[in-house]
XYZ file of C-alpha atoms in Angstrom:
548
model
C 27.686 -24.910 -282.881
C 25.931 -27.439 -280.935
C 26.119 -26.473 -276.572
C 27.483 -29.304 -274.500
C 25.347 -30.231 -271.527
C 27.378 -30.042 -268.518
C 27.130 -33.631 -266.678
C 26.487 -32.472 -263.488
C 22.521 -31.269 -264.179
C 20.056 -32.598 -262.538
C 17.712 -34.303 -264.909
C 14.134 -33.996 -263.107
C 12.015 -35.836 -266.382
C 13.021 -38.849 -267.626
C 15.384 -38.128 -270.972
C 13.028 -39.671 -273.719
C 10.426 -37.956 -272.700
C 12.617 -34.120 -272.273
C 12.982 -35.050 -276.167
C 9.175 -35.135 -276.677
C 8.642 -31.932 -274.459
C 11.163 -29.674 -276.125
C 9.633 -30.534 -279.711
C 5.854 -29.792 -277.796
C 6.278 -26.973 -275.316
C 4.640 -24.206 -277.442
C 1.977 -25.992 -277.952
C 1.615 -27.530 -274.252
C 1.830 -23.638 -273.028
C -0.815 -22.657 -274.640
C -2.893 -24.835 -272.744
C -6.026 -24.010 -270.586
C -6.337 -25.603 -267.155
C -9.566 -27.695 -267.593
C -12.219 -27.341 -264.651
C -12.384 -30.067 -262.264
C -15.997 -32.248 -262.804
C -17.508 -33.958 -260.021
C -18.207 -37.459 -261.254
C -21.454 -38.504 -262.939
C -24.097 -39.824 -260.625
C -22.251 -37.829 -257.475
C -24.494 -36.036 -255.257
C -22.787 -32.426 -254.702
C -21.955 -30.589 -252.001
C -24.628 -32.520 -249.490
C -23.939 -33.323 -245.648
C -25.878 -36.397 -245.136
C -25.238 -40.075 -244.609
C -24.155 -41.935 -247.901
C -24.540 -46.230 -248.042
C -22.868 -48.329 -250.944
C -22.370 -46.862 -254.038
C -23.229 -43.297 -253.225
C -21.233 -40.948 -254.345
C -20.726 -37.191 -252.663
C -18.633 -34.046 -254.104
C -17.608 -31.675 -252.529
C -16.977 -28.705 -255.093
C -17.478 -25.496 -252.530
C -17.220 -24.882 -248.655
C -19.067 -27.620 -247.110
C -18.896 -27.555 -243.121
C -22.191 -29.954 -242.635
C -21.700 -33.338 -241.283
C -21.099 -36.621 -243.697
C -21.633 -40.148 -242.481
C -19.862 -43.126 -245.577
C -20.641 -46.395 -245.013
C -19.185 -49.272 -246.743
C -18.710 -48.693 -250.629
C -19.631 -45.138 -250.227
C -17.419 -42.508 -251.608
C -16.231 -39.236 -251.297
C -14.232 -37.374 -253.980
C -13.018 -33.269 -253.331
C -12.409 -31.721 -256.257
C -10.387 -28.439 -256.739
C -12.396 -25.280 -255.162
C -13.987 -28.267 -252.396
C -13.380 -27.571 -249.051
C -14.833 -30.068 -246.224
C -14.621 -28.971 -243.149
C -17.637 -30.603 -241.011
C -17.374 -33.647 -238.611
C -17.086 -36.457 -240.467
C -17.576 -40.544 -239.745
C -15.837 -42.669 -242.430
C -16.730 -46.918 -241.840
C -14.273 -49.606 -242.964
C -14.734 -49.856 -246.677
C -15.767 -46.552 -247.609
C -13.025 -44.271 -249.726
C -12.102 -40.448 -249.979
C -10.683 -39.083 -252.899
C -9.177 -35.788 -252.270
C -8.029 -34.325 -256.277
C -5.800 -31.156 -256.653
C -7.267 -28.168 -255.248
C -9.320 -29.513 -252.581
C -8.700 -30.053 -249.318
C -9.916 -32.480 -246.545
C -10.533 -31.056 -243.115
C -12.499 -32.574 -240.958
C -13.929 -31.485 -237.964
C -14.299 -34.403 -235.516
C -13.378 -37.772 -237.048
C -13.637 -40.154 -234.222
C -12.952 -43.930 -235.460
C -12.126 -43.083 -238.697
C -11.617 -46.189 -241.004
C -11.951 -44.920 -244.229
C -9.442 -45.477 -247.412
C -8.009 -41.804 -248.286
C -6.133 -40.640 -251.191
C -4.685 -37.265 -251.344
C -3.168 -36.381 -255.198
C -0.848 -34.149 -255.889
C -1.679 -30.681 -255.165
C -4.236 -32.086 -252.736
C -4.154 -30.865 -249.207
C -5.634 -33.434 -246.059
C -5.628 -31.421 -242.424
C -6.168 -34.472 -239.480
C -6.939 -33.604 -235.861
C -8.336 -30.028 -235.862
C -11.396 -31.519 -233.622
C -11.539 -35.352 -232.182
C -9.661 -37.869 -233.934
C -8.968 -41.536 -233.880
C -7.748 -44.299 -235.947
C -10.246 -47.739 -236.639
C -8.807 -50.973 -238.885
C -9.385 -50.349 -242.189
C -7.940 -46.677 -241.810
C -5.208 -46.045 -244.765
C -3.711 -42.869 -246.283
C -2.082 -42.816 -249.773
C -0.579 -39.153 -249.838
C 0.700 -37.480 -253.447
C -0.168 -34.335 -251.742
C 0.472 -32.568 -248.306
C -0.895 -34.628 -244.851
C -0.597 -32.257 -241.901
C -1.174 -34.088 -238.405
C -2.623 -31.813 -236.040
C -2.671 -34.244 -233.076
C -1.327 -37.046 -231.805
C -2.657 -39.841 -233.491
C -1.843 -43.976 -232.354
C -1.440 -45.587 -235.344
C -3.048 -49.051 -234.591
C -3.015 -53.021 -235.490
C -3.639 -53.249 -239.326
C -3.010 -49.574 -240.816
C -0.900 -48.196 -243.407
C -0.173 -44.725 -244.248
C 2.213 -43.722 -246.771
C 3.971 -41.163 -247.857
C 4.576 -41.231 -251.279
C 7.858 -39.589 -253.193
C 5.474 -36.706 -254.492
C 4.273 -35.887 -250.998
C 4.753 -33.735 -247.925
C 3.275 -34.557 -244.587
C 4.253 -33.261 -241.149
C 2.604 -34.589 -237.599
C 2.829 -31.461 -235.560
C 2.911 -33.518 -232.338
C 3.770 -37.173 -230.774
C 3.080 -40.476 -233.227
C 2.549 -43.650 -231.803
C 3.126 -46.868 -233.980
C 1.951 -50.129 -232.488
C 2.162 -53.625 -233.682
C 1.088 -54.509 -236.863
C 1.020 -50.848 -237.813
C 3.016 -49.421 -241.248
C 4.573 -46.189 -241.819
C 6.075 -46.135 -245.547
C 7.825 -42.436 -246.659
C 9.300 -41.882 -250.181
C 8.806 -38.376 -250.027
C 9.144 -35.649 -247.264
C 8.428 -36.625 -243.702
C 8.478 -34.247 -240.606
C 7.666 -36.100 -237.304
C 7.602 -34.327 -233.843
C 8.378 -37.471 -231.329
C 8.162 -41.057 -232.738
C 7.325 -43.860 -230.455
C 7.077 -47.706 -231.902
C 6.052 -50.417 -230.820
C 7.546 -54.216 -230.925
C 6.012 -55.453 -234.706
C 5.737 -51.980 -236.214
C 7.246 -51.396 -239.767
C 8.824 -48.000 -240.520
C 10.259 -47.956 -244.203
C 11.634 -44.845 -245.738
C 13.107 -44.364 -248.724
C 12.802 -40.188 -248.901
C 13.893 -37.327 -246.401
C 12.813 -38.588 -242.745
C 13.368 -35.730 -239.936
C 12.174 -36.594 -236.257
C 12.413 -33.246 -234.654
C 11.965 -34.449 -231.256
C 12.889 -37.887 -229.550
C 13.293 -41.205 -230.760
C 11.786 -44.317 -229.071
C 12.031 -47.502 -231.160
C 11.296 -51.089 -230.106
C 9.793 -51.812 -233.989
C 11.527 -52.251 -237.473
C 12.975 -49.035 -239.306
C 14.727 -49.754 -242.249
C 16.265 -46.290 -243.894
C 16.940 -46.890 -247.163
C 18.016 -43.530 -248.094
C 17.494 -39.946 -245.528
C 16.773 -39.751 -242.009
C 17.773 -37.338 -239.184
C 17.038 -37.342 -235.741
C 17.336 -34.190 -233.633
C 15.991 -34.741 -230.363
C 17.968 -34.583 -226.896
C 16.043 -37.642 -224.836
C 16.322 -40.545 -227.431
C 15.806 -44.067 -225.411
C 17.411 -46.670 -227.450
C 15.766 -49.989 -226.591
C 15.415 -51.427 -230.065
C 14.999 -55.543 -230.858
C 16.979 -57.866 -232.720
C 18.228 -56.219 -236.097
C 15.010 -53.790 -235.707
C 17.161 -50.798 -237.712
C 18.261 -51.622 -241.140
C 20.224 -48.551 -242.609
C 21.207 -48.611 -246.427
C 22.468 -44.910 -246.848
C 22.991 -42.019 -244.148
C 21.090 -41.880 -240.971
C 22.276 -39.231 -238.610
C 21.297 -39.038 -234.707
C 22.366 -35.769 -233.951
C 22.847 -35.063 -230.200
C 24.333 -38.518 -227.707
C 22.516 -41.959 -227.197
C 22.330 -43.755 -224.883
C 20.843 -47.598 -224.611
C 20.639 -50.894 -226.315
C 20.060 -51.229 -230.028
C 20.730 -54.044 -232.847
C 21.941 -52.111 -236.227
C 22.814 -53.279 -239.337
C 24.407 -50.748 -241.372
C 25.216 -50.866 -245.199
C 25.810 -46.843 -245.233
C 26.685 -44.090 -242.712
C 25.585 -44.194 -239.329
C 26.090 -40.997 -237.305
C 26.097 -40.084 -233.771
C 26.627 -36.119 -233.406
C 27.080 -36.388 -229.841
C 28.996 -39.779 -227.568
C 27.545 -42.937 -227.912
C 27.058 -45.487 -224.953
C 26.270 -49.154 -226.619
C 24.366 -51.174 -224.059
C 25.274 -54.806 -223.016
C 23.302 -56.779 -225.813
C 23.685 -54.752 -228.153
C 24.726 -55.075 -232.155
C 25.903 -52.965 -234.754
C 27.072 -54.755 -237.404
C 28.129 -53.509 -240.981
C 28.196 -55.960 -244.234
C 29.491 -53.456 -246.429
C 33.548 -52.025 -246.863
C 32.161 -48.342 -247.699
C 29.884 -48.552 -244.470
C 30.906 -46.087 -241.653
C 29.757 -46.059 -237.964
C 30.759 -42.357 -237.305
C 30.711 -41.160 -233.483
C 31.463 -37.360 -233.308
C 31.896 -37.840 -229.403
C 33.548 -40.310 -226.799
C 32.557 -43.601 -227.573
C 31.737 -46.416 -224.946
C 31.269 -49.880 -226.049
C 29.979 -52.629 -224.019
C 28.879 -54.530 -226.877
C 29.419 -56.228 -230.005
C 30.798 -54.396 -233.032
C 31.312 -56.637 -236.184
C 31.949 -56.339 -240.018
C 33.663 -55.303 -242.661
C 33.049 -51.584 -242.721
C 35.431 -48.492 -240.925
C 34.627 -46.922 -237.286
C 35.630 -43.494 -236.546
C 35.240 -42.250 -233.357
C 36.767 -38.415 -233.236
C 36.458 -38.813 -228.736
C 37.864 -41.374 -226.344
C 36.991 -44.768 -226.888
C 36.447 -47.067 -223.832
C 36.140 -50.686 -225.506
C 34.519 -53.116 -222.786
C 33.063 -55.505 -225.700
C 34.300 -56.889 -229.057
C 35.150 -55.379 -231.948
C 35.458 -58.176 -234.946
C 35.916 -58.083 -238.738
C 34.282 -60.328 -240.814
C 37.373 -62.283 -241.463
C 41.339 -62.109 -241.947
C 41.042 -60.605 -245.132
C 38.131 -58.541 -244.554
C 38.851 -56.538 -241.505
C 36.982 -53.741 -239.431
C 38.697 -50.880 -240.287
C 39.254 -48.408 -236.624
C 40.447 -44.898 -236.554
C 41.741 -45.327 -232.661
C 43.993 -48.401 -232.051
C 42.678 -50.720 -229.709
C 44.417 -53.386 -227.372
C 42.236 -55.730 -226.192
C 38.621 -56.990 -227.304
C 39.779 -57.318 -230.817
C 39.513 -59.535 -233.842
C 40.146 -58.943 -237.497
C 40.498 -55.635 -237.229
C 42.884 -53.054 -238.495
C 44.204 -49.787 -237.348
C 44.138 -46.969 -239.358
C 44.799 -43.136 -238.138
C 43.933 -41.437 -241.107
C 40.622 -42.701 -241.682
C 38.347 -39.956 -243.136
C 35.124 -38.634 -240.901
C 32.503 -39.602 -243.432
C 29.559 -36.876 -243.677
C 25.954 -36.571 -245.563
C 27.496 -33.970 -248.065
C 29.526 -35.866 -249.726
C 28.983 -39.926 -248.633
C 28.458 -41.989 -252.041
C 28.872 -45.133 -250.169
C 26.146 -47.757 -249.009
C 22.973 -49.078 -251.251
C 20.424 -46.483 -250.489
C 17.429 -47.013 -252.690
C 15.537 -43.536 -252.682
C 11.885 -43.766 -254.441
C 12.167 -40.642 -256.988
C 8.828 -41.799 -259.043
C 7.364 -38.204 -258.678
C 10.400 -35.937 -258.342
C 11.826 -36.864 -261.655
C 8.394 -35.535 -262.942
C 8.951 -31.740 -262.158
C 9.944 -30.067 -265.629
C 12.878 -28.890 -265.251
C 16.787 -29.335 -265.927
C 18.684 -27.821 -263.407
C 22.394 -27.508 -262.960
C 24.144 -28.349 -259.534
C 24.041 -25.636 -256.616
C 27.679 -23.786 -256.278
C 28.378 -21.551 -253.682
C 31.442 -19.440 -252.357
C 32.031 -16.944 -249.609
C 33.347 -13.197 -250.494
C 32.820 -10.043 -249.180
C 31.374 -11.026 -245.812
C 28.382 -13.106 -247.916
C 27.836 -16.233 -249.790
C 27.614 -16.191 -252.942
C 25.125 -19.089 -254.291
C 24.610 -19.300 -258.564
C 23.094 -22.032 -260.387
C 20.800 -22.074 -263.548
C 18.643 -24.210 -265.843
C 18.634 -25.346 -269.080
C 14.837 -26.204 -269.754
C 12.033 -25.006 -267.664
C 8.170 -25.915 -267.843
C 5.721 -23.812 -265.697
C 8.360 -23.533 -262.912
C 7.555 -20.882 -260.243
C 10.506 -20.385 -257.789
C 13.221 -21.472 -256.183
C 13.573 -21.238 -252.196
C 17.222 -21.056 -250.650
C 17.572 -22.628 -247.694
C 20.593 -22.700 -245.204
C 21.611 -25.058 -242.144
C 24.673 -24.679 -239.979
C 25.270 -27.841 -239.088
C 24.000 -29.908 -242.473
C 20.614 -31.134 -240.350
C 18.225 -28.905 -239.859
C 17.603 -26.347 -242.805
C 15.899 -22.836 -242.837
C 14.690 -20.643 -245.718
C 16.783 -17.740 -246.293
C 14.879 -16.572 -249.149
C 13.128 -17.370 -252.048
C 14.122 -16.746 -256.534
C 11.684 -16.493 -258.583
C 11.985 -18.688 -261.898
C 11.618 -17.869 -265.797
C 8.237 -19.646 -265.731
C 9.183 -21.470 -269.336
C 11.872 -21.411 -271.125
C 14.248 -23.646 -273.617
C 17.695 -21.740 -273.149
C 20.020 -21.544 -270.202
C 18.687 -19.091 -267.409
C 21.457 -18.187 -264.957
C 20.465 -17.264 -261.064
C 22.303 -16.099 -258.058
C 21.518 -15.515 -254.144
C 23.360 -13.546 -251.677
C 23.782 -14.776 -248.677
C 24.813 -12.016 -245.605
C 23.669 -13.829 -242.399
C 27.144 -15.256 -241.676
C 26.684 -16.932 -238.116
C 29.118 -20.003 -238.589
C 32.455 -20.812 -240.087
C 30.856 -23.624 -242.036
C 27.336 -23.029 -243.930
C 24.871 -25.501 -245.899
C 23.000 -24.432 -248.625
C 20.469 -26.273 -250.554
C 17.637 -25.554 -252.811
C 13.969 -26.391 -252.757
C 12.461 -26.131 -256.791
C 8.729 -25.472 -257.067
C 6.684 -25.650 -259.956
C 2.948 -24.021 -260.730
C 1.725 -27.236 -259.593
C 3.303 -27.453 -256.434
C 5.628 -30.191 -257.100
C 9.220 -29.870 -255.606
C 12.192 -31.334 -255.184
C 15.311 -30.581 -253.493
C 19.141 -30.130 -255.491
C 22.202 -30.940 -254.295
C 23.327 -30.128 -250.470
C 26.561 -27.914 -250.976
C 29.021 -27.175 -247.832
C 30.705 -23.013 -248.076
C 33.594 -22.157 -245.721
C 32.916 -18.679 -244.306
C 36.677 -17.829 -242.871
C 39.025 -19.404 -245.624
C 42.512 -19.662 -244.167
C 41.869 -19.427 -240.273
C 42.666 -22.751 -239.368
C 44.631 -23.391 -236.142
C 48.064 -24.333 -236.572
C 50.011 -25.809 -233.262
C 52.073 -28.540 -231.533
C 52.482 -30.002 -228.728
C 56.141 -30.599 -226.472
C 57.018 -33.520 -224.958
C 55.264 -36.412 -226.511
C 55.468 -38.357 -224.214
C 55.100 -35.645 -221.236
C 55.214 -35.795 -217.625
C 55.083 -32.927 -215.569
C 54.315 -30.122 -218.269
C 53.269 -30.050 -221.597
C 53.774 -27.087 -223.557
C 51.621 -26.562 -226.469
C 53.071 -23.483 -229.750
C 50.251 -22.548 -231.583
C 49.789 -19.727 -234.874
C 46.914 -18.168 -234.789
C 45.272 -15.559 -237.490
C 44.002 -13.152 -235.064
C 43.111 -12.575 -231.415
C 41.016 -14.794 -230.455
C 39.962 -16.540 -227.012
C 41.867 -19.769 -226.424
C 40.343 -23.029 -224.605
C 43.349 -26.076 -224.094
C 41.616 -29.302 -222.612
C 43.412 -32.077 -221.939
C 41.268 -35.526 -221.948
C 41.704 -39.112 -220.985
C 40.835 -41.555 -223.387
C 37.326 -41.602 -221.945
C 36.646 -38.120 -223.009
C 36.685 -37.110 -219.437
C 38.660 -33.314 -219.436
C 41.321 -33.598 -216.888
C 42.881 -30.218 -217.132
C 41.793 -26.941 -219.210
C 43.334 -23.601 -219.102
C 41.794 -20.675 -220.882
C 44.072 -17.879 -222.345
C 43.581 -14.735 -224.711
C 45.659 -15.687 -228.028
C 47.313 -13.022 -229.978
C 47.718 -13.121 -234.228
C 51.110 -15.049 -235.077
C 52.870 -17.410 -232.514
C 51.566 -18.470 -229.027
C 53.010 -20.588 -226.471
C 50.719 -21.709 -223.766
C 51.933 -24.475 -220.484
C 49.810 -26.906 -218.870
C 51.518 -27.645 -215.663
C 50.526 -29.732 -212.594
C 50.087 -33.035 -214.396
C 52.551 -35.242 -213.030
C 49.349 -36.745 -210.778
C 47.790 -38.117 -213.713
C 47.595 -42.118 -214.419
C 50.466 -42.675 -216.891
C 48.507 -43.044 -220.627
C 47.103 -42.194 -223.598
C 45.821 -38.315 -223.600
C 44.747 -36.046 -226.600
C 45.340 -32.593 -225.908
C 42.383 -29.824 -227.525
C 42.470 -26.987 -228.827
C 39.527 -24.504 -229.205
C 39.633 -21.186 -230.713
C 35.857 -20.460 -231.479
C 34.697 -23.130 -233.124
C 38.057 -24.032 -234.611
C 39.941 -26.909 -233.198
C 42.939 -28.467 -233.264
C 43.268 -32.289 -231.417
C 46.331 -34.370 -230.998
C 47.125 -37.224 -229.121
C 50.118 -37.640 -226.496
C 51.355 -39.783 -223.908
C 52.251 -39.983 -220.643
């Protein structure tokens, strides 16, 4: 009897052409790698200096020093290796094929036009390096940035959804400069300039800080981890489509429009001037902290902000009958708008909102069929399974976990069937339990060193220990006992906050399994108001609101 395909796989070649490979693939196994040529007329493997329509190749080591002028050409085939100083001019091209590798020495005013294919590797800034006009960078491959380049007037590098690059330290983007990204993207600090184009429609990270004055528009992945982020963006300079996630508090003046999830991991303080506005009823604005407005705040989408929320600008929907949807009820600044408490906390594992518009040219290319990632926690580990249904030359499968959903490290690596036409089941266990909530994701590589990534599951580690409590009076005035169950002895922290997020009063305790009862006392000082009362048990919490 015929086996149903589960819906959930993960189709990584396009379906008419997994018919054509499954009636092929002992044939296209049998295969011999061919050996890469250098083209006719080339020159091989000589430093020199080249003039239009020369032709080098590099096939071996070659650390002597090559000079292209205009209309000259490089190409690095596999087994090349260029490693000498090297002086591209405007017009001249390098093409770096699978198996070589670019890596220049010093490459001062470099202007030439590089392509980097898949399975090619390019290494910038290991000696002297600067960017002329005329400088671009195609990458199918892997880019590494060594330095700090300053991406000038006139130049476009891109990223495309087959390739990896990482800059190691600062980047500088200044007007008229273009930074395009449809595959993986590491940056260290980013710093752009007013007229600068960022567009990126694969996985951006910026591991350090943000400084934007240019255009970014996200159409599907980007996360920003750094601590110092100074927000002084133009008019509508940030276009997000899907989920963009700033993961520590900002700080500054920006002008947003958001069509997807927009995510502040720490408070947010909006700057007079500022915009965010959302065009889309699926579109979140998501502030994990205390949330200080002093700007405008328009559209049709929902705001949830889980800290206090000091309003001292607008919030407006986009009309009577399409209102901004708010989490907290507000008073005064508000149009259009409509209050509701149980608004869901949107989150990148499971947000299927907005119009993100990822570029998955190349990743639907790796051969194989692959189902979704499941996961579950038992026996002090995680237990991860998946398994394929068709595999062509894959090679392994790295595991990588994250406690927060962010920032992702390799816990280990499977290694995969190779080729195969029948279901192949694999499992991982997971022991390095450090969090009540775990990510887990996997990284598929093939023998050609094509990957792509599956989906992003979340795992509970302690299933059941929630907090479960309540709070006496509501409204309160002098004392304000709070009853809580807990599973075990554990450490308890009860804050009580204003509506700014300021903590007014916290008491610390040692909570016993089963029922607590805990007093805060001494508040009758306090300005009579809205309150919300935490509390903290590890990283469990429990929030309510109350009066006074």
């Amino acid at each position: 009897m015929p086996t149903t395909r589960p819906t959930n796989m993960k189709h990584l070649y396009p379906k008419p052409f997994i018919s054509s490979l499954l009636i092929f693939i002992l044939t296209i196994i049998t295969f011999q790698p061919v050996a890469a040529q250098c083209p006719a007329g080339s020159v091989s493997n000589a430093p020199g200096v080249y003039a239009n329509g020369n032709v080098v190749c590099i096939s071996t080591n070659v650390s002597g020093n090559i000079k292209l002028n205009n209309g000259a050409k490089m190409v690095i085939v596999s087994g090349g290796n260029f490693t000498g100083d090297f002086d591209g001019n405007s017009g001249s091209i390098i093409e770096v094929k699978a198996g070589g590798t670019f890596k220049p020495g010093n490459a001062n005013n470099l202007a030439s036009a590089i392509t980097v294919d898949k399975s090619g590797t390019a290494i910038f800034g290991t000696g002297g390096l600067t960017l002329s006009n005329g400088f671009s960078l195609s990458n199918f491959g892997t880019a590494t940035w060594s330095s700090s380049p300053t991406i000038g007037n006139a130049i476009t590098i891109t990223n495309t959804s087959c390739g990896s690059m990482n800059f190691n330290q600062n980047v500088t983007l200044q007007n008229g400069a273009t930074l395009n990204n449809s595959g993986i993207l590491t940056i260290q600090n980013l710093i752009t300039d007013v007229g600068s184009k960022i567009d990126n429609r694969g996985r951006l990270t910026v591991k350090g800080d943000f400084a934007p004055k240019g255009y970014l528009k996200n159409q599907w992945q980007a996360v920003f981890l750094g601590t110092n982020n100074n927000m002084n963006s133009g008019a509508d300079s940030i276009i997000n489509l899907y989920t963009m996630v700033f993961k520590n508090a900002i700080n500054g003046t920006m002008y947003v429009r958001n069509e997807g999830l927009f995510w502040f991991g720490g408070s947010l303080q909006l700057g007079t001037g500022s915009g965010i506005k959302m065009t889309r009823t699926n579109a979140q604005l998501r502030v994990s902290g205390a949330f200080t407005n002093n700007a405008a705040v328009s559209g049709n989408g929902k705001l949830h902000v889980a800290g206090g929320f000091a309003n001292n600008g607008t919030l407006t929907g986009k009309s009577a009958s399409e209102k901004l949807s708010l989490n907290q009820n507000m008073a005064t600044g508000v149009t259009n708008t409509q209050y509701n408490a149980a608004m869901t906390a949107d989150d990148t594992t499971g947000y299927a909102g907005g119009a993100g518009n990822p570029d998955v040219s190349c990743a639907t290319l790796l051969p194989m069929v692959v189902s979704s990632l499941k996961g579950n926690y038992y026996d002090n580990a995680v237990n991860l399974t998946w398994y394929t249904l068709t595999e062509i030359n894959g090679k392994k499968f790295d595991v990588e976990y994250s406690t927060d959903g962010l920032s992702f490290t390799k816990a280990g690596e499977v290694a995969a069937k190779g080729n195969s036409v029948e279901r192949v089941n694999y499992q991982f266990r997971f022991t390095k339990i450090t969090a009540n909530t775990l990510y887990f994701r996997l990284l598929m590589v093939d023998l050609n060193g094509r990957t792509e990534y599956t989906n992003m599951i979340t795992v509970k580690t302690t299933a059941g220990q929630q907090i479960t409590a309540s709070v006496y009076p509501n409204p309160f005035v002098e004392t304000l006992d709070v009853t809580l169950i807990l599973p075990k002895t554990s450490p308890i922290t009860v804050k009580l906050m204003d509506m700014n997020g300021r903590t007014v009063k916290t008491q610390m305790y040692t909570g016993q399994a089963g029922s607590n009862k805990f007093s805060l006392t001494g508040l009758g000082q306090l300005n009579k108001g809205l309150f919300v009362v935490e509390v903290a048990a590890g990283e469990i919490k429990w929030m309510q609101k109350v009066l006074r």
